[in-house]
Tab-separated table of C-alpha atoms in Angstrom:
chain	number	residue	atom	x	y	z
A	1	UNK	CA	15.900	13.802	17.698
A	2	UNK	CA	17.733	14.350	14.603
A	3	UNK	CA	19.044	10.849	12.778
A	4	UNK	CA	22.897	10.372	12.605
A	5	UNK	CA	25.183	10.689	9.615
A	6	UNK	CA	24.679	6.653	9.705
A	7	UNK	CA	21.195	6.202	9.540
A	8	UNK	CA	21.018	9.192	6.929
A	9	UNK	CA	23.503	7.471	4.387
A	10	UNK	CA	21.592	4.227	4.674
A	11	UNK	CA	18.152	6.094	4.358
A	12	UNK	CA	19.949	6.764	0.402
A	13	UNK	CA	20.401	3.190	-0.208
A	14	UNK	CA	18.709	0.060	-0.940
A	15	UNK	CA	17.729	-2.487	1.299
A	16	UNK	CA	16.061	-5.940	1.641
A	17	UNK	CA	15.518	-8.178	4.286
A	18	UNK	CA	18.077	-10.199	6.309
A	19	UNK	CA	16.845	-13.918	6.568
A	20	UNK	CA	13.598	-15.739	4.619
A	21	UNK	CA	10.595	-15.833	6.283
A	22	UNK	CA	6.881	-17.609	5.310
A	23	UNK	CA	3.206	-16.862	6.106
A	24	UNK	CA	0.079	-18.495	5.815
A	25	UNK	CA	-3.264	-17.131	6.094
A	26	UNK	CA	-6.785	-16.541	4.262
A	27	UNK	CA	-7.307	-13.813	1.635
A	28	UNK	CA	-9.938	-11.224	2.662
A	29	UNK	CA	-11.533	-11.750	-0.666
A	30	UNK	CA	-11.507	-15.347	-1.876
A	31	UNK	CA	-11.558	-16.729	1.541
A	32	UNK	CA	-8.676	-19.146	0.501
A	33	UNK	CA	-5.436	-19.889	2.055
A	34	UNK	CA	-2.386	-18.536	0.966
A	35	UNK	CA	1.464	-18.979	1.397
A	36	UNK	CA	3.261	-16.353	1.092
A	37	UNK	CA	7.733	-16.604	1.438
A	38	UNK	CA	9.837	-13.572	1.392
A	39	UNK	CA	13.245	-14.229	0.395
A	40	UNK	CA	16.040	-11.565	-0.041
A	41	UNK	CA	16.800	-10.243	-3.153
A	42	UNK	CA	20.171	-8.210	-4.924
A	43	UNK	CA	20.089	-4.710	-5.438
A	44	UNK	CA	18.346	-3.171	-8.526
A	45	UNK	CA	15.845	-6.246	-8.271
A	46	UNK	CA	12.676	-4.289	-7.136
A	47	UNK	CA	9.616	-5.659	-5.294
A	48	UNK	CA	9.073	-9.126	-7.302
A	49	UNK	CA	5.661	-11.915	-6.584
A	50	UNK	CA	6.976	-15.130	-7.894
A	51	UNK	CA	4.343	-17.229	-8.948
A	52	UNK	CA	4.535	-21.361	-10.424
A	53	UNK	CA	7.622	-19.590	-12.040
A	54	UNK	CA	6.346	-16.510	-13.702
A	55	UNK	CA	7.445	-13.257	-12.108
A	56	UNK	CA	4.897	-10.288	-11.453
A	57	UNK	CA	7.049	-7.134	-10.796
A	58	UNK	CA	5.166	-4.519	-8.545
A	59	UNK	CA	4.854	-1.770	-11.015
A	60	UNK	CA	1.459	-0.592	-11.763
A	61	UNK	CA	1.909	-1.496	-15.589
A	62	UNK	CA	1.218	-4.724	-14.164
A	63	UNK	CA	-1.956	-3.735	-12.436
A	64	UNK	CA	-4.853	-5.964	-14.173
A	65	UNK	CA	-7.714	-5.109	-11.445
A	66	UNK	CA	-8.528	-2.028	-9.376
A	67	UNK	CA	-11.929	-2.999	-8.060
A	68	UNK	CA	-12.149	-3.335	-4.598
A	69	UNK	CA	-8.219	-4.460	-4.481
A	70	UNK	CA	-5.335	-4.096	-6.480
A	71	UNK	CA	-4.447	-7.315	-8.527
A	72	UNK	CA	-1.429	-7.550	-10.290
A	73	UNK	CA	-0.559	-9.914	-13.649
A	74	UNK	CA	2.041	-11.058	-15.856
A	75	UNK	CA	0.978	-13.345	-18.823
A	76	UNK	CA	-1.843	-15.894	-17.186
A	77	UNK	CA	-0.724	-15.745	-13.195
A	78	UNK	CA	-1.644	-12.957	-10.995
A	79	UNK	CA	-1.600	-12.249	-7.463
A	80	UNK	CA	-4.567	-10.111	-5.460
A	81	UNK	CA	-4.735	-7.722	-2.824
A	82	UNK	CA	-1.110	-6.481	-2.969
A	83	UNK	CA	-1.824	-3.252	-1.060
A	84	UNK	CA	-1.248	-3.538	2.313
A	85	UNK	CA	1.584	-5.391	1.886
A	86	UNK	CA	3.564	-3.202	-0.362
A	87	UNK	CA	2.708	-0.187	1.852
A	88	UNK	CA	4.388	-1.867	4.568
A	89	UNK	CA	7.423	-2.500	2.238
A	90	UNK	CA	7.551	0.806	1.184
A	91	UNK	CA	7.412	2.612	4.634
A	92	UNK	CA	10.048	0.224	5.969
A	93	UNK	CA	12.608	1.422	3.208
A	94	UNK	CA	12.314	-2.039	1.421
A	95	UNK	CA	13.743	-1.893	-1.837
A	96	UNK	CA	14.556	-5.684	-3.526
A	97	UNK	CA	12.772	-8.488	-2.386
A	98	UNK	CA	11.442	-11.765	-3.761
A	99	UNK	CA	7.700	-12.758	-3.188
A	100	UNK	CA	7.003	-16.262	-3.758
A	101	UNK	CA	2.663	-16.994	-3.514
A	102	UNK	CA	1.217	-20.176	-3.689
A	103	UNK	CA	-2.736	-19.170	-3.869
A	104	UNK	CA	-4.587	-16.482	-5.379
A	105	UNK	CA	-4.299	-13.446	-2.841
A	106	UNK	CA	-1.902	-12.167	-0.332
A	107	UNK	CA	-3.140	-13.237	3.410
A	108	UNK	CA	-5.118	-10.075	4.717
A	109	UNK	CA	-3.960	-10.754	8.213
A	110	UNK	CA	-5.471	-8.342	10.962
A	111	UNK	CA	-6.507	-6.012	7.947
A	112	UNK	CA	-3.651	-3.272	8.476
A	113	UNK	CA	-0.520	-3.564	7.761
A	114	UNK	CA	0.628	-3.283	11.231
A	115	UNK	CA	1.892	-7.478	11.327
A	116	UNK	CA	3.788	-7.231	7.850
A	117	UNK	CA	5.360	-4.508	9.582
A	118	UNK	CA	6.546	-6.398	12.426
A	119	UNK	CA	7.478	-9.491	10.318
A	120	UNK	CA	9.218	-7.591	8.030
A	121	UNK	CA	11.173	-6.247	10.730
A	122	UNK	CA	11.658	-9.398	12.451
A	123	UNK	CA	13.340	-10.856	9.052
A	124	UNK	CA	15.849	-8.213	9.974
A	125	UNK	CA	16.382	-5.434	7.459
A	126	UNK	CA	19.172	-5.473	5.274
A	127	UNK	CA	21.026	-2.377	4.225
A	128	UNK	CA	22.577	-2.714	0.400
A	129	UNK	CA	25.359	-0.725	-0.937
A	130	UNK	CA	23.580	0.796	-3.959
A	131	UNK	CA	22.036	3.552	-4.042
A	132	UNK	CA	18.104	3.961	-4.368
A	133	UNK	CA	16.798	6.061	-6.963
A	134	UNK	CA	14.292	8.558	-6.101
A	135	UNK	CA	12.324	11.127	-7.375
A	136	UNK	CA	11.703	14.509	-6.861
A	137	UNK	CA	7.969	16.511	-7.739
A	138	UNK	CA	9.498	19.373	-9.457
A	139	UNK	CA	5.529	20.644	-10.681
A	140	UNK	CA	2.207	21.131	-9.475
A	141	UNK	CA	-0.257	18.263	-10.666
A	142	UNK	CA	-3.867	17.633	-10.601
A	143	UNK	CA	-5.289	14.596	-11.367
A	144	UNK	CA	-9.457	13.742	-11.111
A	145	UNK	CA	-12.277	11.461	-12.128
A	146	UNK	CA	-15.722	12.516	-11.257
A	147	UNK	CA	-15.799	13.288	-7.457
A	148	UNK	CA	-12.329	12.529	-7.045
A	149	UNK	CA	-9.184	14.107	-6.686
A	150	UNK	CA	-5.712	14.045	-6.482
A	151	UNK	CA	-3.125	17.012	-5.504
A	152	UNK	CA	0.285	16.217	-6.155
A	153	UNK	CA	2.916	19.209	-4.880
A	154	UNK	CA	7.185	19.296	-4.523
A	155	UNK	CA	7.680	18.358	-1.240
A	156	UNK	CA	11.202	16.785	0.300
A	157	UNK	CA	9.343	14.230	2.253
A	158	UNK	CA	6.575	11.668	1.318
A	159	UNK	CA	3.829	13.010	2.768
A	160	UNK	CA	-0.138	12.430	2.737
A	161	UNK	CA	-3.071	14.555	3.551
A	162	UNK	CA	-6.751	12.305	3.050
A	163	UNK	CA	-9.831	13.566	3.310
A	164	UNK	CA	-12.686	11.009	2.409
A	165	UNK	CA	-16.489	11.460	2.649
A	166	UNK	CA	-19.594	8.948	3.112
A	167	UNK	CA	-22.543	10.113	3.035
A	168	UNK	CA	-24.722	7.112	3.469
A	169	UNK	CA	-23.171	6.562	6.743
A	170	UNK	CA	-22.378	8.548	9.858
A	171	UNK	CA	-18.711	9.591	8.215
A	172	UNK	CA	-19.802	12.498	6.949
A	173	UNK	CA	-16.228	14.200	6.353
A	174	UNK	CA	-12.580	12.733	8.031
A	175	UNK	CA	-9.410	14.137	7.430
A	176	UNK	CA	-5.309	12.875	8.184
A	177	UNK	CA	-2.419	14.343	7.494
A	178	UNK	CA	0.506	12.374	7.484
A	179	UNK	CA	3.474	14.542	7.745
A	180	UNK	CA	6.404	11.960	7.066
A	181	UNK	CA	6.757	7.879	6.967
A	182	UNK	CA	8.464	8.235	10.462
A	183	UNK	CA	4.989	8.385	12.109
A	184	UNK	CA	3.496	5.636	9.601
A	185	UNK	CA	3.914	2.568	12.322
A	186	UNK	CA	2.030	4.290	14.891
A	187	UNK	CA	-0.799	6.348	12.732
A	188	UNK	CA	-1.149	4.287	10.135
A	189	UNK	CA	-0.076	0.683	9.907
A	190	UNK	CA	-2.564	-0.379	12.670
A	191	UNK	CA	-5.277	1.071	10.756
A	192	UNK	CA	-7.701	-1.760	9.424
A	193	UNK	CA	-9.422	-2.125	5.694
A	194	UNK	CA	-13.006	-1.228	6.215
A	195	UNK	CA	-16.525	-1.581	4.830
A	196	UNK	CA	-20.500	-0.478	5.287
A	197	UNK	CA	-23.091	-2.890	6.733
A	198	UNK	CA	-25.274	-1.155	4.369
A	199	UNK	CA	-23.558	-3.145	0.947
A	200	UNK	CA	-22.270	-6.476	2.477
A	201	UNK	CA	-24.613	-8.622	0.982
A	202	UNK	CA	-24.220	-7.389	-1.959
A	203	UNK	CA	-20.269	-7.485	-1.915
A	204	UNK	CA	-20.895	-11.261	-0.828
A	205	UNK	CA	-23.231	-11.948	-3.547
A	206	UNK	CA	-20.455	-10.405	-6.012
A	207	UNK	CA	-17.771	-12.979	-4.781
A	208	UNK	CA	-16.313	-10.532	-2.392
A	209	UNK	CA	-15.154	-10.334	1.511
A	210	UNK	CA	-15.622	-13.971	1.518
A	211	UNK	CA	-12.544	-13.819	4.039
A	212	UNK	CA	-13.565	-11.391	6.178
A	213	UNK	CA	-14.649	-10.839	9.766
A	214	UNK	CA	-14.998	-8.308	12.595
A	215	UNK	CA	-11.314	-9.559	13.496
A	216	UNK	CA	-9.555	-8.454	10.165
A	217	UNK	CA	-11.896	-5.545	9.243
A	218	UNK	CA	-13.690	-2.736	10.554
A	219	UNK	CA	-18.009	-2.354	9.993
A	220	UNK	CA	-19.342	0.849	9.582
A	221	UNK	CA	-22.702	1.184	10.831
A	222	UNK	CA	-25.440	3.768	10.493
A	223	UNK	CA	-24.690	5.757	13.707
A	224	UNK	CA	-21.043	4.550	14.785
A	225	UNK	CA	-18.426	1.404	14.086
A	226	UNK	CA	-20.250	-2.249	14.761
A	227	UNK	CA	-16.938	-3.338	15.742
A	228	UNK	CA	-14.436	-1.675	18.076
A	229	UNK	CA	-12.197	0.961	15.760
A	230	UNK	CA	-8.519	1.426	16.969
A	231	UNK	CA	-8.704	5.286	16.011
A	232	UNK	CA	-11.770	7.145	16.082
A	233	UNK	CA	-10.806	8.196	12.300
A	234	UNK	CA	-9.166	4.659	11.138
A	235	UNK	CA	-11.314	4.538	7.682
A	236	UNK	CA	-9.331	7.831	6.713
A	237	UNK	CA	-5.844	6.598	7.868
A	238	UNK	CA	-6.580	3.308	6.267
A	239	UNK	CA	-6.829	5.452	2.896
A	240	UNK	CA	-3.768	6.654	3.374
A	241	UNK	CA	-2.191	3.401	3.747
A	242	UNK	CA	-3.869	1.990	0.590
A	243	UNK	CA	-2.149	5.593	-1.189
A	244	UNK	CA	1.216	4.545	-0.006
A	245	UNK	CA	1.488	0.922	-0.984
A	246	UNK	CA	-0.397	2.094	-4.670
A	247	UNK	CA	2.376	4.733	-5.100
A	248	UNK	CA	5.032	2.372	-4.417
A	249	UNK	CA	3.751	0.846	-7.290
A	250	UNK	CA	6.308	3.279	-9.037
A	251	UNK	CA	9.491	1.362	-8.078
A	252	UNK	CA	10.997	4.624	-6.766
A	253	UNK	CA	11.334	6.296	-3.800
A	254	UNK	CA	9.649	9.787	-3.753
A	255	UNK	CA	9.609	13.006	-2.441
A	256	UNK	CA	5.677	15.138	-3.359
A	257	UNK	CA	3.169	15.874	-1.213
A	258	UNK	CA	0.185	14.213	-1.871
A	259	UNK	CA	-3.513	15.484	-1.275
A	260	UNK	CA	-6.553	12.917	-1.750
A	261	UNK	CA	-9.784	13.963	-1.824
A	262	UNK	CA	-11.728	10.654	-2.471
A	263	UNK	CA	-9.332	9.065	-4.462
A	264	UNK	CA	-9.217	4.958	-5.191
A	265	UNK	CA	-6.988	2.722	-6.286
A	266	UNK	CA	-7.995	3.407	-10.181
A	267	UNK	CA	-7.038	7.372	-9.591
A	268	UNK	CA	-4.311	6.326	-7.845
A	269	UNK	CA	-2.728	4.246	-11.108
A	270	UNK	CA	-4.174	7.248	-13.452
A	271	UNK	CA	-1.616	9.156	-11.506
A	272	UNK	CA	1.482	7.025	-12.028
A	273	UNK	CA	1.060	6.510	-15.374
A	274	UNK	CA	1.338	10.360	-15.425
A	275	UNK	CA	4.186	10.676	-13.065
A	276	UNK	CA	5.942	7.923	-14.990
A	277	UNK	CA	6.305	10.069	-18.201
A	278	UNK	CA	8.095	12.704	-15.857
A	279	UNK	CA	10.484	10.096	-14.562
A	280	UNK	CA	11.601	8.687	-18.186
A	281	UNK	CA	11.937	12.234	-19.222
A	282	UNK	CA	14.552	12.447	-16.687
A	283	UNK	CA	12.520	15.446	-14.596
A	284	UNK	CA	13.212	14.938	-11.144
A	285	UNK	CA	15.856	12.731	-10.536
């Protein structure tokens, strides 16, 4: 079904959320308990973490860390694991909103970002009367680091096509395409952050995955999952929701198709440092 001239109009402006709302939980990384409140913000604001005072806008200028995680800085305070969250925030049309953290890393939850989704929501969803600025791919781009690569392509949706590879393990090849954020709640929020039986001692040993468990995470064996997956192919739809909540890192909405091919979170910031010199020279919006 087609939207309404309603829905369309408010799909061009801003939004934040209705009512505060706070969270608790343990990082995946640190193992450490965090508290996270979400308070509504004015237009033109942007996706802010407030932390002991100091603000840490979610642009990827302010990325400090791409191993394993995103972590994002401003002068000594930064805040970890930022992903999942803002790919939640982007999906749901969030556009200003206030992030206060009290710990070092945002509460992994279930490992998707299926329950920000449906907290976010529950805070209610706040339509503002400016209007959001987005951009428009007006060029084919290609952007790559060893074995990985990034297609970027004019598109008038958001859109996503992953393919990732492992050969160590049984995931030889998987592929997802996701045509349009409409169909991110059901194919790709529920999808969990995953890792290989083969390397977690040595992820451990490195001060890693201290938080995580077969609850909030998904083990990839030799021959199959150790744990119960909730898609046959949720490593490669996680992917795609790590892509969308890096790209939001932008502070933009946009409108390119985008093709992975083993990317990570360091191609993924190569690319909008390269995307933001077509933005400032006014190409495509």
């Amino acid at each position: 079904m087609g939207r309404d001239k309603e829905a369309e109009k408010n799909l061009r402006r801003q939004a934040t959320i209705d009512k505060p709302f706070t969270v608790e939980g343990k990082g995946l990384h640190t193992g450490g308990i965090s508290k996270v409140t979400f308070v509504p913000a004015p237009s033109d604001t942007g996706i802010v973490f407030i932390k002991e005072g100091v603000r840490i806008p979610a642009l990827y200028n302010y990325v400090s860390d791409t191993k394993r995680r995103v972590i994002l800085k401003n002068k000594d305070k930064s805040v970890s694991t930022v992903e999942h969250l803002l790919s939640a925030i982007y999906a749901l049309g969030i556009s200003n909103l206030f992030i206060y953290i009290e710990g070092e890393e945002i509460p992994i939850l279930d490992g998707s970002a299926l329950k920000w989704c449906e907290l976010l929501e529950s805070a209610g969803i706040k339509i503002q009367d400016t209007r959001r600025r987005t951009f428009y791919l007006k060029e084919n781009l290609v952007v790559r680091s060893n074995n990985s690569l990034l297609l970027l392509f004019p598109s008038n949706r958001f859109e996503v096509l992953c393919v990732i590879s492992f050969p160590k393990s049984f995931i030889k090849w998987q592929r997802f395409y996701l045509e349009s954020l409409d169909k991110y709640f059901t194919e790709i929020a529920p999808a969990r952050t995953f890792g290989f039986y083969y390397e977690v001692k040595d992820l451990i040993e490195k001060g890693l995955i201290s938080g995580a468990d077969l609850e909030s995470a998904l083990l990839i064996g030799e021959e199959w999952y150790v744990n119960s997956p909730r898609f046959w192919d949720e490593p490669v739809r996680h992917k795609i929701l790590d892509i969308i909540g890096d790209f939001s890192l932008l502070g933009i909405d946009l409108k390119m198709k985008i093709i992975s091919i083993g990317s990570g979170h360091s191609l993924h910031v190569k690319a909008l440092e390269i995307l933001t010199d077509k933005i400032e020279g006014g190409k495509g919006l």
